[in-house]
CSV table of C-alpha atoms in Angstrom, one decimal:
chain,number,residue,atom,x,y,z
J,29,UNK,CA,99.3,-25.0,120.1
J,30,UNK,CA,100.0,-28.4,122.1
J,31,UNK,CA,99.5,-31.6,120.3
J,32,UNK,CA,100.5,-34.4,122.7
J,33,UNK,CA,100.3,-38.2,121.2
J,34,UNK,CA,98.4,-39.6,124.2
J,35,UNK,CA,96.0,-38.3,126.8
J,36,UNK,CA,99.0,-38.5,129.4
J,37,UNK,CA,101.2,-36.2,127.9
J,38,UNK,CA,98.2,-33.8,127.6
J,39,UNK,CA,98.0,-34.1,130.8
J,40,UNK,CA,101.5,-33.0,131.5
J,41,UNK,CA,101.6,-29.9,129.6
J,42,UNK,CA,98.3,-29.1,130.9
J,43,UNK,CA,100.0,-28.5,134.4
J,44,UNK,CA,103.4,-28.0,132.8
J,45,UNK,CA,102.7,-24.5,131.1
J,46,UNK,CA,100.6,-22.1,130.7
J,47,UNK,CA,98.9,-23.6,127.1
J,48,UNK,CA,97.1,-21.7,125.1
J,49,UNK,CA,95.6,-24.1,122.2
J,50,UNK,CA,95.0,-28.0,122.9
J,51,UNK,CA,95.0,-30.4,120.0
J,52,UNK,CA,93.7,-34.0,121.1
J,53,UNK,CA,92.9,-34.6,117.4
J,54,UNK,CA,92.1,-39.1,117.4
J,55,UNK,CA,94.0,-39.5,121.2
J,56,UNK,CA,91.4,-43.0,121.4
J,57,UNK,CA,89.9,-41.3,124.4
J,58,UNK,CA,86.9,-43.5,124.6
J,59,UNK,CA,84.6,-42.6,127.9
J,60,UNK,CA,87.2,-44.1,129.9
J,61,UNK,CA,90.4,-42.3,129.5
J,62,UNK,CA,88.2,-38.9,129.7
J,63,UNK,CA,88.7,-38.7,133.7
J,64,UNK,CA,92.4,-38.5,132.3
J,65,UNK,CA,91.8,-35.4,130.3
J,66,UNK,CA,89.7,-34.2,132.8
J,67,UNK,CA,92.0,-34.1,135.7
J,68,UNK,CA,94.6,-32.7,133.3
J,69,UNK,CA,92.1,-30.0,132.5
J,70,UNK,CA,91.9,-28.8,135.9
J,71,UNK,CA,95.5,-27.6,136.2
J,72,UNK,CA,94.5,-24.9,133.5
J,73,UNK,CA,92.7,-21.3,133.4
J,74,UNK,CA,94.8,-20.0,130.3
J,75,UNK,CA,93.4,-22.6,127.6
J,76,UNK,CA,91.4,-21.0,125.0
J,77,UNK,CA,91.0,-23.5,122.6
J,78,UNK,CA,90.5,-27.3,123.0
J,79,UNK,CA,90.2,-29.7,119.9
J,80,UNK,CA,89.1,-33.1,120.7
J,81,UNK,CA,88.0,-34.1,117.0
J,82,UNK,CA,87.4,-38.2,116.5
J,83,UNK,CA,87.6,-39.2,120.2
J,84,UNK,CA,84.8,-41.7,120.3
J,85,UNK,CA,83.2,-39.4,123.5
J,86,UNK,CA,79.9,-40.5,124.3
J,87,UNK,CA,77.3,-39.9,127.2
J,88,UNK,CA,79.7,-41.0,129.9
J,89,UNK,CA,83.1,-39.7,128.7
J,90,UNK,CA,81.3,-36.1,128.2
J,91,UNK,CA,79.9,-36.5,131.7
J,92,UNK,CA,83.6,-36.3,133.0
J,93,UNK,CA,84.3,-33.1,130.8
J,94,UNK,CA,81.4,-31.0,130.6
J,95,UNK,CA,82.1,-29.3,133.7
J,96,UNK,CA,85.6,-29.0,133.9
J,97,UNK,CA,85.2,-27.6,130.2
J,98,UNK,CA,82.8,-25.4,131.2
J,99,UNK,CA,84.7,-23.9,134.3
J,100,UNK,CA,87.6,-23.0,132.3
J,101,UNK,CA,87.5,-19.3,131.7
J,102,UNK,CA,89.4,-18.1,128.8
J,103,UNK,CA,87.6,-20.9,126.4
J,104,UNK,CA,86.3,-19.4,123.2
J,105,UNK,CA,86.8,-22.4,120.8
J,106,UNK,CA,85.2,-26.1,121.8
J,107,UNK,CA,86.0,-28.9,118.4
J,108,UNK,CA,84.2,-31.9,119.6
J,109,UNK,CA,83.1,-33.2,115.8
J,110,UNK,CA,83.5,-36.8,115.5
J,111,UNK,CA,82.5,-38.2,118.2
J,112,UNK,CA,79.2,-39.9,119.5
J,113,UNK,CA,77.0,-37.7,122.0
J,114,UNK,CA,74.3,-37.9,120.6
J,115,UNK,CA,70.8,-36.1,122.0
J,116,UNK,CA,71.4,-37.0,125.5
J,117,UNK,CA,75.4,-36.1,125.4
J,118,UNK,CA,74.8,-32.9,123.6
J,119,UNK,CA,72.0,-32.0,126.0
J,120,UNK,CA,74.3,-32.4,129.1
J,121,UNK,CA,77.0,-30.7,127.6
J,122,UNK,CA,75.1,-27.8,126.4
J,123,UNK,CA,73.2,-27.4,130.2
J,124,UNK,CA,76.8,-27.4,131.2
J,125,UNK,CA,77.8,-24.7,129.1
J,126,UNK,CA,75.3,-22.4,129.7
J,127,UNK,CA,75.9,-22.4,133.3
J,128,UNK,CA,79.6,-22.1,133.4
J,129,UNK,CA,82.0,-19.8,133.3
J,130,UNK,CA,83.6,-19.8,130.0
J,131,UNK,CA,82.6,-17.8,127.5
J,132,UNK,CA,82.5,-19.5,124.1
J,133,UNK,CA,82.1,-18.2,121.0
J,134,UNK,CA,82.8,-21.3,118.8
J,135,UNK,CA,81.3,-24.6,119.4
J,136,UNK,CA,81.7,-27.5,117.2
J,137,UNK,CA,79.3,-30.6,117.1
J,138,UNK,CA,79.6,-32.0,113.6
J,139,UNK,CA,79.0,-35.6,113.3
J,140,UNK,CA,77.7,-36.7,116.9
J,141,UNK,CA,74.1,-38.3,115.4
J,142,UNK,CA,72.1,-35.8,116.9
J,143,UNK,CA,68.3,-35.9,115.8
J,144,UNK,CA,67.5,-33.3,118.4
J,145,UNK,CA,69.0,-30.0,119.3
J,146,UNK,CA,68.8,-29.3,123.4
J,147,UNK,CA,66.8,-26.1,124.3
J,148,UNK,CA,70.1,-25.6,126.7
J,149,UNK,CA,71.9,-24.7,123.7
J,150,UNK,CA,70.0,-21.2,123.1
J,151,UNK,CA,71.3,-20.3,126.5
J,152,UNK,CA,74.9,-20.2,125.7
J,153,UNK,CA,74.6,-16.4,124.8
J,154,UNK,CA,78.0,-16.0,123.7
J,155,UNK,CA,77.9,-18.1,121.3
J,156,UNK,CA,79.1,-16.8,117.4
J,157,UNK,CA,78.7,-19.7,115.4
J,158,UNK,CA,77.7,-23.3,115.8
J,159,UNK,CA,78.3,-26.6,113.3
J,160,UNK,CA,75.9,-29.2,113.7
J,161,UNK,CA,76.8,-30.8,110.1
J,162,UNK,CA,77.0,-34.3,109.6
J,163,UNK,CA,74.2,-35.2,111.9
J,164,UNK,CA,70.3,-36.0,111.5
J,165,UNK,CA,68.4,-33.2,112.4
J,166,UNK,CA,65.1,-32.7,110.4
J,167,UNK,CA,64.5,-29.0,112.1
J,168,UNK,CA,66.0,-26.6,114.3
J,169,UNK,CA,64.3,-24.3,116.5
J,170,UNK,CA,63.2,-21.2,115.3
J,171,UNK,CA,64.3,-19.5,118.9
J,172,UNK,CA,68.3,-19.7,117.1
J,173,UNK,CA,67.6,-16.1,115.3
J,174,UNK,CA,66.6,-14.8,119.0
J,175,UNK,CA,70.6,-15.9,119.9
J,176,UNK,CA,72.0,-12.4,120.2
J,177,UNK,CA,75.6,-12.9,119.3
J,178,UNK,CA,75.2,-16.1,117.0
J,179,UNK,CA,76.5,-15.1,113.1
J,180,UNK,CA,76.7,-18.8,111.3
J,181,UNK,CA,74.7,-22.1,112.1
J,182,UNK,CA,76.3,-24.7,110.2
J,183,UNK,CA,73.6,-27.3,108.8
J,184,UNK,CA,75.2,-29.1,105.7
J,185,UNK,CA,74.5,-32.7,105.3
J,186,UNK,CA,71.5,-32.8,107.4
J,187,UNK,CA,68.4,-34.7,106.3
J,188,UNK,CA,66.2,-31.4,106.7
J,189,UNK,CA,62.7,-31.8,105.8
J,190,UNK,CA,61.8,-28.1,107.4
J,191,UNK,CA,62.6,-24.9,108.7
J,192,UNK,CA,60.5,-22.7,111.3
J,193,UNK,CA,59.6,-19.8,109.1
J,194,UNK,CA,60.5,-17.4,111.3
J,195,UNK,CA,64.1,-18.6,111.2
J,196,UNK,CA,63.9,-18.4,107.3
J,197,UNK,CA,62.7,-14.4,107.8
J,198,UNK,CA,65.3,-13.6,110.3
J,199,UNK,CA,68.3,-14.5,107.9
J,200,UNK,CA,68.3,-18.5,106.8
J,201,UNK,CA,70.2,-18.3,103.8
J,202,UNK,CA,70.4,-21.2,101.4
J,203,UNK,CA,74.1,-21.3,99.8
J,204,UNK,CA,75.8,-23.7,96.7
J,205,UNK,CA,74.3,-27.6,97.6
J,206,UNK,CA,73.2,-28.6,101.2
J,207,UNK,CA,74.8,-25.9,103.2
J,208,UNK,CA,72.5,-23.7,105.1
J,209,UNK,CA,74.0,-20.7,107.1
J,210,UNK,CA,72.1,-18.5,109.6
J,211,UNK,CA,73.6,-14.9,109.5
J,212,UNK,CA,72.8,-12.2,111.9
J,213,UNK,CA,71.3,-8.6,111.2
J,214,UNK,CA,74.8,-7.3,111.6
J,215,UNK,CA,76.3,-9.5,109.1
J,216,UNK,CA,73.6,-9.4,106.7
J,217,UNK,CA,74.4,-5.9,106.5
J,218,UNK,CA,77.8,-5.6,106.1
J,219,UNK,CA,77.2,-8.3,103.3
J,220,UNK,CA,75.3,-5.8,101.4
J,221,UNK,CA,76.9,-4.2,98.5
J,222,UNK,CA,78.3,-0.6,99.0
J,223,UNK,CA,76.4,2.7,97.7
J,224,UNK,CA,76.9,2.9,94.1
J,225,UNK,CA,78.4,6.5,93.5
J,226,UNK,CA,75.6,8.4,92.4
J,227,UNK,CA,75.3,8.9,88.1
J,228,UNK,CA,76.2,13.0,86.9
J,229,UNK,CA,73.0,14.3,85.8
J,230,UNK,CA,72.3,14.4,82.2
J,231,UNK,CA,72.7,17.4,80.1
J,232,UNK,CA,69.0,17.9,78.4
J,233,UNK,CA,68.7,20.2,75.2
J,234,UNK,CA,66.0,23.0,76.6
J,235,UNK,CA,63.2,22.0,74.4
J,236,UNK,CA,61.8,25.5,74.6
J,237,UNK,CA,64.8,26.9,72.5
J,238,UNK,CA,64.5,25.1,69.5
J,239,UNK,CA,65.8,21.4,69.9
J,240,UNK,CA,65.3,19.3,67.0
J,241,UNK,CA,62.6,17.0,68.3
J,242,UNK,CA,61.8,14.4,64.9
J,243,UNK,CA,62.9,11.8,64.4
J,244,UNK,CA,64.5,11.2,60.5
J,245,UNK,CA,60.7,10.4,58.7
J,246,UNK,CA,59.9,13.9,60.6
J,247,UNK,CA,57.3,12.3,62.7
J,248,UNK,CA,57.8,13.7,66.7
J,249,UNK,CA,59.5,11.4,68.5
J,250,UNK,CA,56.5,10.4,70.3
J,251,UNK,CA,54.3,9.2,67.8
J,252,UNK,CA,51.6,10.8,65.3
J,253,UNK,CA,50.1,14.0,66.5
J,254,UNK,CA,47.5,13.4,68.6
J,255,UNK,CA,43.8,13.1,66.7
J,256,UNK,CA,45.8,11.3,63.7
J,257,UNK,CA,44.3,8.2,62.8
């Protein structure tokens, strides 16, 4: 994995070598110094994972990377926690997404102040699992259990007030404090404990060849004869 120390040395390996990982953990990006990254980003169609955790990215800085992001190929893994999209930020970037040509699986969006998650984001079918902690959402659309390759759905520190039932049926699953996680039918199953191996069969006196069937006072086992008062 690259870590540079400023958006211009990303920029270098980025059309230096053939990178892999990209780390731009807290490189002060702003919205401004994102056409940096972006024309760095261009040079690349081997980068598979790109961290850009604590960037201050908002509306106009993820207008200049959505669709380079997007157009990169190999992508699986996309960290952009920390920073401030918000609804209209995450709604761009997720039409972006879902019409590009990456396929990600991982898509992190922790702490951007969403109240509202896009409808765009239900079309990024390749998605496996998607962290929207740290923000305010009250609900989530029930339409996330339809996703058909989507495992987890980080929720934890959200001021949730209710879930669409039909997201609770399909797998909602409430763990230790605030943390909700949506599973799929797949892993819901291979969750499940494995087949106990089944019990020998008890060995059974034949009652028909004399067992002893009193108990110590003489009485049958089952009570007083029948008719006794």
């Amino acid at each position: 994995a690259i870590r540079p120390q400023s958006v211009e040395d990303a920029g270098a390996s980025l059309r230096a070598s053939r990178v892999a990982k990209l780390d731009g953990t807290r490189l002060n990006l702003g919205d401004a110094r994102c056409l940096v990254l972006a024309a760095g980003l261009q040079h690349t169609t081997t980068l598979q994972e790109l961290t850009l955790w604590k960037n201050g990215i908002g509306l106009q800085g993820i207008k200049s990377l959505a669709g380079v992001i997007s157009a990169l190929p190999k992508l699986r893994v996309l960290n952009l926690y920390r920073n401030r999209l918000q609804d209209a930020g995450t709604e761009l970037l997720a039409k972006s997404l879902a019409n590009g040509r990456c396929q990600l699986a991982t898509l992190w969006l922790g702490d951007n102040q969403i109240t509202q998650l896009p409808d765009a984001i239900l079309q990024i079918t390749t998605l496996q699992k998607l962290f929207l902690n740290e923000n305010r959402l009250e609900t989530v659309p029930a339409e996330l259990a339809q996703m058909p390759n989507l495992k987890a759905v980080d929720l934890d520190s959200n001021p949730l007030v209710g879930l669409p039932g039909d997201l609770y049926m399909r797998g909602l699953t409430r763990l230790p404090g605030p943390r909700w996680e949506l599973l799929s039918q797949f892993l819901l199953t291979s969750l499940e404990p494995p087949p106990q191996p089944e019990e020998p069969p008890m060995l059974v006196a034949d009652k028909t060849e004399g067992a002893d069937l009193t108990g110590e006072d003489g009485e049958a086992e089952g009570g007083k004869e029948d008719g006794a008062e």
